[in-house]
Coordinates of N, CA and C in Angstrom, one line a residue:
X1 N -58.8 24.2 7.1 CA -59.2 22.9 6.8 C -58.0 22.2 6.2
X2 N -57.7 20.8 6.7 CA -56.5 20.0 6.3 C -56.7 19.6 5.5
X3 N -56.4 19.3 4.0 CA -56.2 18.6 2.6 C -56.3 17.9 2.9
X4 N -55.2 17.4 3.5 CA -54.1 16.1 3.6 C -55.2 14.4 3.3
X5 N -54.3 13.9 3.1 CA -55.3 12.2 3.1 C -54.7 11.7 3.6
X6 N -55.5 10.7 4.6 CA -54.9 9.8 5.4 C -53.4 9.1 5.1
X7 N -53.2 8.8 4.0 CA -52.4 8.4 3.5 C -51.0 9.4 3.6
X8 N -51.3 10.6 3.2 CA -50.2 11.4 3.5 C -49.8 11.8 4.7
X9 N -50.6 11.6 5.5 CA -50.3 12.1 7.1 C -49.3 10.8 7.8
X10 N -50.1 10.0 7.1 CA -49.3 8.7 7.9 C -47.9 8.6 7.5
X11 N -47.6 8.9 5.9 CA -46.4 9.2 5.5 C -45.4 10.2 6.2
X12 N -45.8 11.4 6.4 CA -45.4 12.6 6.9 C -45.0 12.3 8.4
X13 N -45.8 11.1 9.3 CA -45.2 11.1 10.4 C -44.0 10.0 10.5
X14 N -44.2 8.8 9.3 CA -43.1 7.9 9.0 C -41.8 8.6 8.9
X15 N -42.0 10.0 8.3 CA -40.9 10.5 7.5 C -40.4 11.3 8.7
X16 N -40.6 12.0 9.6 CA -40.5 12.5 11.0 C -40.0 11.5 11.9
X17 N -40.2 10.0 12.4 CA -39.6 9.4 13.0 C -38.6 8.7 12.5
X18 N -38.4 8.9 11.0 CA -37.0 8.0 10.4 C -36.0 9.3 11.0
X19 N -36.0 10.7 10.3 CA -35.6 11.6 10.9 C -35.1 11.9 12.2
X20 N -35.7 11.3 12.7 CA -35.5 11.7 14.4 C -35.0 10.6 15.2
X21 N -35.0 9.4 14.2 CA -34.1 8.3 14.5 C -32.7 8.1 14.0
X22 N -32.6 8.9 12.8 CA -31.3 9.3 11.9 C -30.6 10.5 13.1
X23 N -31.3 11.6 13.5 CA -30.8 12.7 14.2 C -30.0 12.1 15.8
X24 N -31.0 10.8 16.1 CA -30.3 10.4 17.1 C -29.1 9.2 16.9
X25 N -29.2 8.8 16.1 CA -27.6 8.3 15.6 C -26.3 8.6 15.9
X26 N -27.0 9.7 15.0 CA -25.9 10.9 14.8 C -25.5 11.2 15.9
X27 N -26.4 11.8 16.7 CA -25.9 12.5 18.2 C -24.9 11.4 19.1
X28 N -25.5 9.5 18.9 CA -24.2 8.9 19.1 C -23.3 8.9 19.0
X29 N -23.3 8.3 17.7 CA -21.9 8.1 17.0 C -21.1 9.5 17.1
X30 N -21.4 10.8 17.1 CA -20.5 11.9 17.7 C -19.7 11.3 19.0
X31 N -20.7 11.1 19.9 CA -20.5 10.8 21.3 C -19.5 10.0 21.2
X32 N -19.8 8.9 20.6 CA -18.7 7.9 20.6 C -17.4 8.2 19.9
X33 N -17.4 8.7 18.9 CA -16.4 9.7 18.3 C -15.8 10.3 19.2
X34 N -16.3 11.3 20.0 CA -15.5 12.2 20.7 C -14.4 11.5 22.1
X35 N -15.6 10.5 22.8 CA -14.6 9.6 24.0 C -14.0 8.8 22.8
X36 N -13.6 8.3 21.8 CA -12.5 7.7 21.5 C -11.6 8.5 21.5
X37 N -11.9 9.7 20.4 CA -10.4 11.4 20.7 C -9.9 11.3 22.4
X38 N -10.8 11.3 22.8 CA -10.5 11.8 24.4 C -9.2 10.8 25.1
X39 N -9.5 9.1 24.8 CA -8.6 7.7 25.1 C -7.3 7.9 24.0
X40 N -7.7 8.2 22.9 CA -6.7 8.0 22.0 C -5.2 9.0 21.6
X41 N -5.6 10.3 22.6 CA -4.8 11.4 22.4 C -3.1 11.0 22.8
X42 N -2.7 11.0 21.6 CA -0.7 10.8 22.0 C -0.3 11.6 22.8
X43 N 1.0 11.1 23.5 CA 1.8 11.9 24.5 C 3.0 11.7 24.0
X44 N 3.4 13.0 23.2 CA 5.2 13.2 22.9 C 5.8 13.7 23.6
X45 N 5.0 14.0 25.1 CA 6.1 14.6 25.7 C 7.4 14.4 26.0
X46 N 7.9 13.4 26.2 CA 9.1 12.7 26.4 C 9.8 12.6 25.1
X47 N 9.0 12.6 23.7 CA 10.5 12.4 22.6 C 10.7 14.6 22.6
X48 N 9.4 15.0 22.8 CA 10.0 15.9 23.0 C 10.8 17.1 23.5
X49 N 10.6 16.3 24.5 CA 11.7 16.9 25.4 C 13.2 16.4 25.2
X50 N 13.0 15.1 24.6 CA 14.1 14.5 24.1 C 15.0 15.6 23.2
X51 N 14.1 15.6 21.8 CA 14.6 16.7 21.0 C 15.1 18.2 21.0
X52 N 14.1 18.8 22.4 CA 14.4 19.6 22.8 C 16.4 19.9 23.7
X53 N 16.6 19.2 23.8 CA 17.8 18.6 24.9 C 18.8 19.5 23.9
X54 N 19.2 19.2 23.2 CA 20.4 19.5 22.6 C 21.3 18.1 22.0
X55 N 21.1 16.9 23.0 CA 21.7 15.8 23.1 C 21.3 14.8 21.4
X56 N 20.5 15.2 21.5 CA 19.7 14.5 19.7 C 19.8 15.4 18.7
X57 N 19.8 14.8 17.5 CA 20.0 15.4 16.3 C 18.9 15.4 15.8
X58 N 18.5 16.5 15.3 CA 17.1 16.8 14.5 C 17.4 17.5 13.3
X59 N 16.5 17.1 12.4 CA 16.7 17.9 11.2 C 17.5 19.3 10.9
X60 N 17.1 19.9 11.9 CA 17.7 21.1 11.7 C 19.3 20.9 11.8
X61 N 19.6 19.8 12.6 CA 21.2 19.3 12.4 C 21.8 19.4 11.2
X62 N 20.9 19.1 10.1 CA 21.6 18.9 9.1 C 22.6 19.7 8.4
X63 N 23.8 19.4 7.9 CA 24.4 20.1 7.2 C 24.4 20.5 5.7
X64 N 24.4 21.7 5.6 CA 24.7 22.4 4.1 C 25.7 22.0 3.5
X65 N 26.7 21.5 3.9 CA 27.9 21.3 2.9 C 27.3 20.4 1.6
X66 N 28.3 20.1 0.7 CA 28.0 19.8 -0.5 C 27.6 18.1 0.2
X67 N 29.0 17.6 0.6 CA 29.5 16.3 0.7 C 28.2 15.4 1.6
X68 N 27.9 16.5 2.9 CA 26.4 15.8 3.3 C 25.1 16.1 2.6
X69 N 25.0 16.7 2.0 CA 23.7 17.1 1.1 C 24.0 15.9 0.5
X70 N 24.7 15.3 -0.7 CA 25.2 14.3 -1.0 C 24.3 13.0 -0.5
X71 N 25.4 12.8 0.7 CA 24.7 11.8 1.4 C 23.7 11.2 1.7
X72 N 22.9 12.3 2.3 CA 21.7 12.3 3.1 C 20.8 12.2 1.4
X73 N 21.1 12.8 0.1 CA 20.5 12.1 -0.6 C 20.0 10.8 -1.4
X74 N 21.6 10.5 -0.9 CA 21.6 8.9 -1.6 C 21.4 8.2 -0.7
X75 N 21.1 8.3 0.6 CA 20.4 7.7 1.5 C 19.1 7.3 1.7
X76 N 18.6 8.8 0.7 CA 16.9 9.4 0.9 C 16.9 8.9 -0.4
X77 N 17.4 8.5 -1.8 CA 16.9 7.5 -2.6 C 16.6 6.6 -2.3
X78 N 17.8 5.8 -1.7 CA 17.9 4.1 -1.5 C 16.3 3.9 -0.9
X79 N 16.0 4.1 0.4 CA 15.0 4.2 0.8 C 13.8 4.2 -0.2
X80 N 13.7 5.6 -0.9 CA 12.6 5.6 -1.7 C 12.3 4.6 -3.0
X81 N 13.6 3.7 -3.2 CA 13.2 2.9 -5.0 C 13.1 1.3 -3.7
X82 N 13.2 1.4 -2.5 CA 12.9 0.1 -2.0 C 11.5 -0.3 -1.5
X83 N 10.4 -1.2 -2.5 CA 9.6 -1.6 -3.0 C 9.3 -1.8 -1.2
X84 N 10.0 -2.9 -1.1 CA 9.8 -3.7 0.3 C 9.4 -3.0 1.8
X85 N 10.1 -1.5 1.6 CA 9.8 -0.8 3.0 C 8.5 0.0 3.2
X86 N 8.0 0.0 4.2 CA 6.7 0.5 4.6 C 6.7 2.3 4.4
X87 N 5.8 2.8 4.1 CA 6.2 4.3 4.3 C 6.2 5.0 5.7
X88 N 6.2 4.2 6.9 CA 6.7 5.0 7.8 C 8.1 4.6 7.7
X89 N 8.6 3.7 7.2 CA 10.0 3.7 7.3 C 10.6 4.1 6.4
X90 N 9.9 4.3 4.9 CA 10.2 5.5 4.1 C 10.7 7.2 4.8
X91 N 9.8 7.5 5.9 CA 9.5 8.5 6.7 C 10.8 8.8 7.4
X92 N 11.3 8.3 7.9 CA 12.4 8.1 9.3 C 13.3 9.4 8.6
X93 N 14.0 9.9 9.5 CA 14.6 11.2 9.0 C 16.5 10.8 9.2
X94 N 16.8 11.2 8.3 CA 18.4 11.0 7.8 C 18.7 12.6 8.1
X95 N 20.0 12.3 8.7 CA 20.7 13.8 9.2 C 21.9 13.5 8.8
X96 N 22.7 14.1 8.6 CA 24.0 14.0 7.8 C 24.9 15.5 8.3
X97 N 25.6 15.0 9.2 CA 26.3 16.4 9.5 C 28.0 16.1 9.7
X98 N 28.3 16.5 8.7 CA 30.5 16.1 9.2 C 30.7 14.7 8.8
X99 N 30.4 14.5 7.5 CA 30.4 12.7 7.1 C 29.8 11.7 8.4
X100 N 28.9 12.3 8.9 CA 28.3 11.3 10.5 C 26.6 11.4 10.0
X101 N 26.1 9.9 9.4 CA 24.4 10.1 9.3 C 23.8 9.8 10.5
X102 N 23.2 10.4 10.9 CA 21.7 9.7 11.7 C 20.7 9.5 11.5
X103 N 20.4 8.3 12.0 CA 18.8 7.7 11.4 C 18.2 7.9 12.6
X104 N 17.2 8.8 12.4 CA 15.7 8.3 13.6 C 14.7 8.6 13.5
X105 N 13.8 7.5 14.0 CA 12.2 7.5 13.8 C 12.1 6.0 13.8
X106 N 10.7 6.2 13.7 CA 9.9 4.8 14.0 C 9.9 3.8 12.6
X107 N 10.1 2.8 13.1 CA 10.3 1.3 11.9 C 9.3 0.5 12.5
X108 N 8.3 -0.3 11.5 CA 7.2 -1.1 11.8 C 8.5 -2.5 12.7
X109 N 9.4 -2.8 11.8 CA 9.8 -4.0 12.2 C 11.5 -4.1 12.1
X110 N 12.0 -5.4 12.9 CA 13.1 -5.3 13.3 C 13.7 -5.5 11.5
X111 N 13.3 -6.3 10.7 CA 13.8 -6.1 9.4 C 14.1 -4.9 8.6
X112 N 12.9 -4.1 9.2 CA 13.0 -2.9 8.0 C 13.9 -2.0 8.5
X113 N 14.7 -2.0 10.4 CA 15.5 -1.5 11.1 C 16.9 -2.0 10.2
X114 N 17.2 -3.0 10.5 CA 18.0 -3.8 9.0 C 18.8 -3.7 7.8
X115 N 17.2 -3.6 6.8 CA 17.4 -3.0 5.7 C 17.6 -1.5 5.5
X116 N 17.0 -1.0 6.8 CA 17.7 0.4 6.4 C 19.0 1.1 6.8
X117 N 19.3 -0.1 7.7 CA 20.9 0.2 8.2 C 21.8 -0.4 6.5
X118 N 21.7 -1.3 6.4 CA 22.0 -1.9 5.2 C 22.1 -0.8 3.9
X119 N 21.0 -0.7 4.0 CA 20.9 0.7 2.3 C 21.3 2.0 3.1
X120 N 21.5 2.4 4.0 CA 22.2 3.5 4.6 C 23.9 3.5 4.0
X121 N 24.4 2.5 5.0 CA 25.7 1.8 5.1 C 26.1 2.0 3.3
X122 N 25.4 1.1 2.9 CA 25.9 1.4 1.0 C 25.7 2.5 0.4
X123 N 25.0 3.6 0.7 CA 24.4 4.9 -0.2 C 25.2 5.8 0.1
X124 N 26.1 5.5 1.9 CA 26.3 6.7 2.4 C 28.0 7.0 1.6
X125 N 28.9 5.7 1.2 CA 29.9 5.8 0.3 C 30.8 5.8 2.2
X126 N 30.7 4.8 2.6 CA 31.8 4.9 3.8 C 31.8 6.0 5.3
X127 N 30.7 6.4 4.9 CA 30.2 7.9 6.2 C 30.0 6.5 7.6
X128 N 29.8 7.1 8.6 CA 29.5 6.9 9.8 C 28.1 6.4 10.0
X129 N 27.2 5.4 10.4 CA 26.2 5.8 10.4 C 25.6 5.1 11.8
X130 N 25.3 6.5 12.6 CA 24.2 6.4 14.1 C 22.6 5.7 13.8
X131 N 22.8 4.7 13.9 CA 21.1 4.2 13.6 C 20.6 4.4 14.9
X132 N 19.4 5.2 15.2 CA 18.6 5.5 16.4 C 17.3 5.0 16.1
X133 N 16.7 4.3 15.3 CA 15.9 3.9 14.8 C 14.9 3.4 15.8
X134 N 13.4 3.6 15.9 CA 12.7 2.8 16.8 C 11.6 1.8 16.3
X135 N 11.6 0.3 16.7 CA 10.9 -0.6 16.2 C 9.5 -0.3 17.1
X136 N 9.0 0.3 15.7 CA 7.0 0.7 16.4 C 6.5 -1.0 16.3
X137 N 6.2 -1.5 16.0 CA 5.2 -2.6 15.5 C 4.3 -2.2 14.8
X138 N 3.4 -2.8 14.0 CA 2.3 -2.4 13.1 C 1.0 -1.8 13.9
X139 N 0.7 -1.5 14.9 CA 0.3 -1.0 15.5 C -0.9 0.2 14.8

């Protein structure tokens, strides 16, 4: 024999179709989640084969001597106490090998390409500096 009171049953099925309208949401917005992953997926193949080459300088370039440790640090301050630059262009990687820096990575904008040749050029105390720098946009 069912208890229940009208009253509850009616609830009980309100509470099953909110449910099952929430459950189907969900199962969208996955859906739609997943074809955006699908459009959105980057292709580095080309910087990395770039890096791969031998012809570019990657981190691992870097030099142990005292005089580029140096460098590449007072390079990697200037950067860091500069209020004005974005943190991808905080990001950009300084290589410092044989008094020769290289800058590369992505810059939102041609200014902050610029200012970071600019606070390179001053930090590095007279070193060489290869700006390879790429203007992303804000993107």
């Amino acid at each position: 024999m069912n208890t229940d009171t009208p009253h509850k049953l009616e609830r009980k099925g309100s509470m099953k179709r909110t449910l099952l309208a929430v459950a189907c949401l969900s199962a969208l917005s996955l859906a739609a989640l997943a074809a955006d992953n699908e459009k959105a997926k980057p292709d580095n193949t080309a910087t990395n084969e770039r890096d791969r080459s031998g012809e570019t300088k990657t981190s691992g370039d870097q030099s142990n001597s005292s005089a580029d440790l140096k460098i590449t640090q007072a390079i990697r301050r200037a950067l860091m106490k500069d209020p004005e630059l974005s943190t991808t262009a905080k990001n950009i990687k300084v290589i410092t090998a044989n008094g020769q820096v290289t800058l590369r990575g992505p810059v939102k904008t041609a200014q902050e390409k610029a200012k970071i040749d600019q606070l390179a050029k001053s930090a590095a105390g007279g070193a060489q500096i290869d700006d390879q720098l790429d203007v992303k946009g804000s993107n």
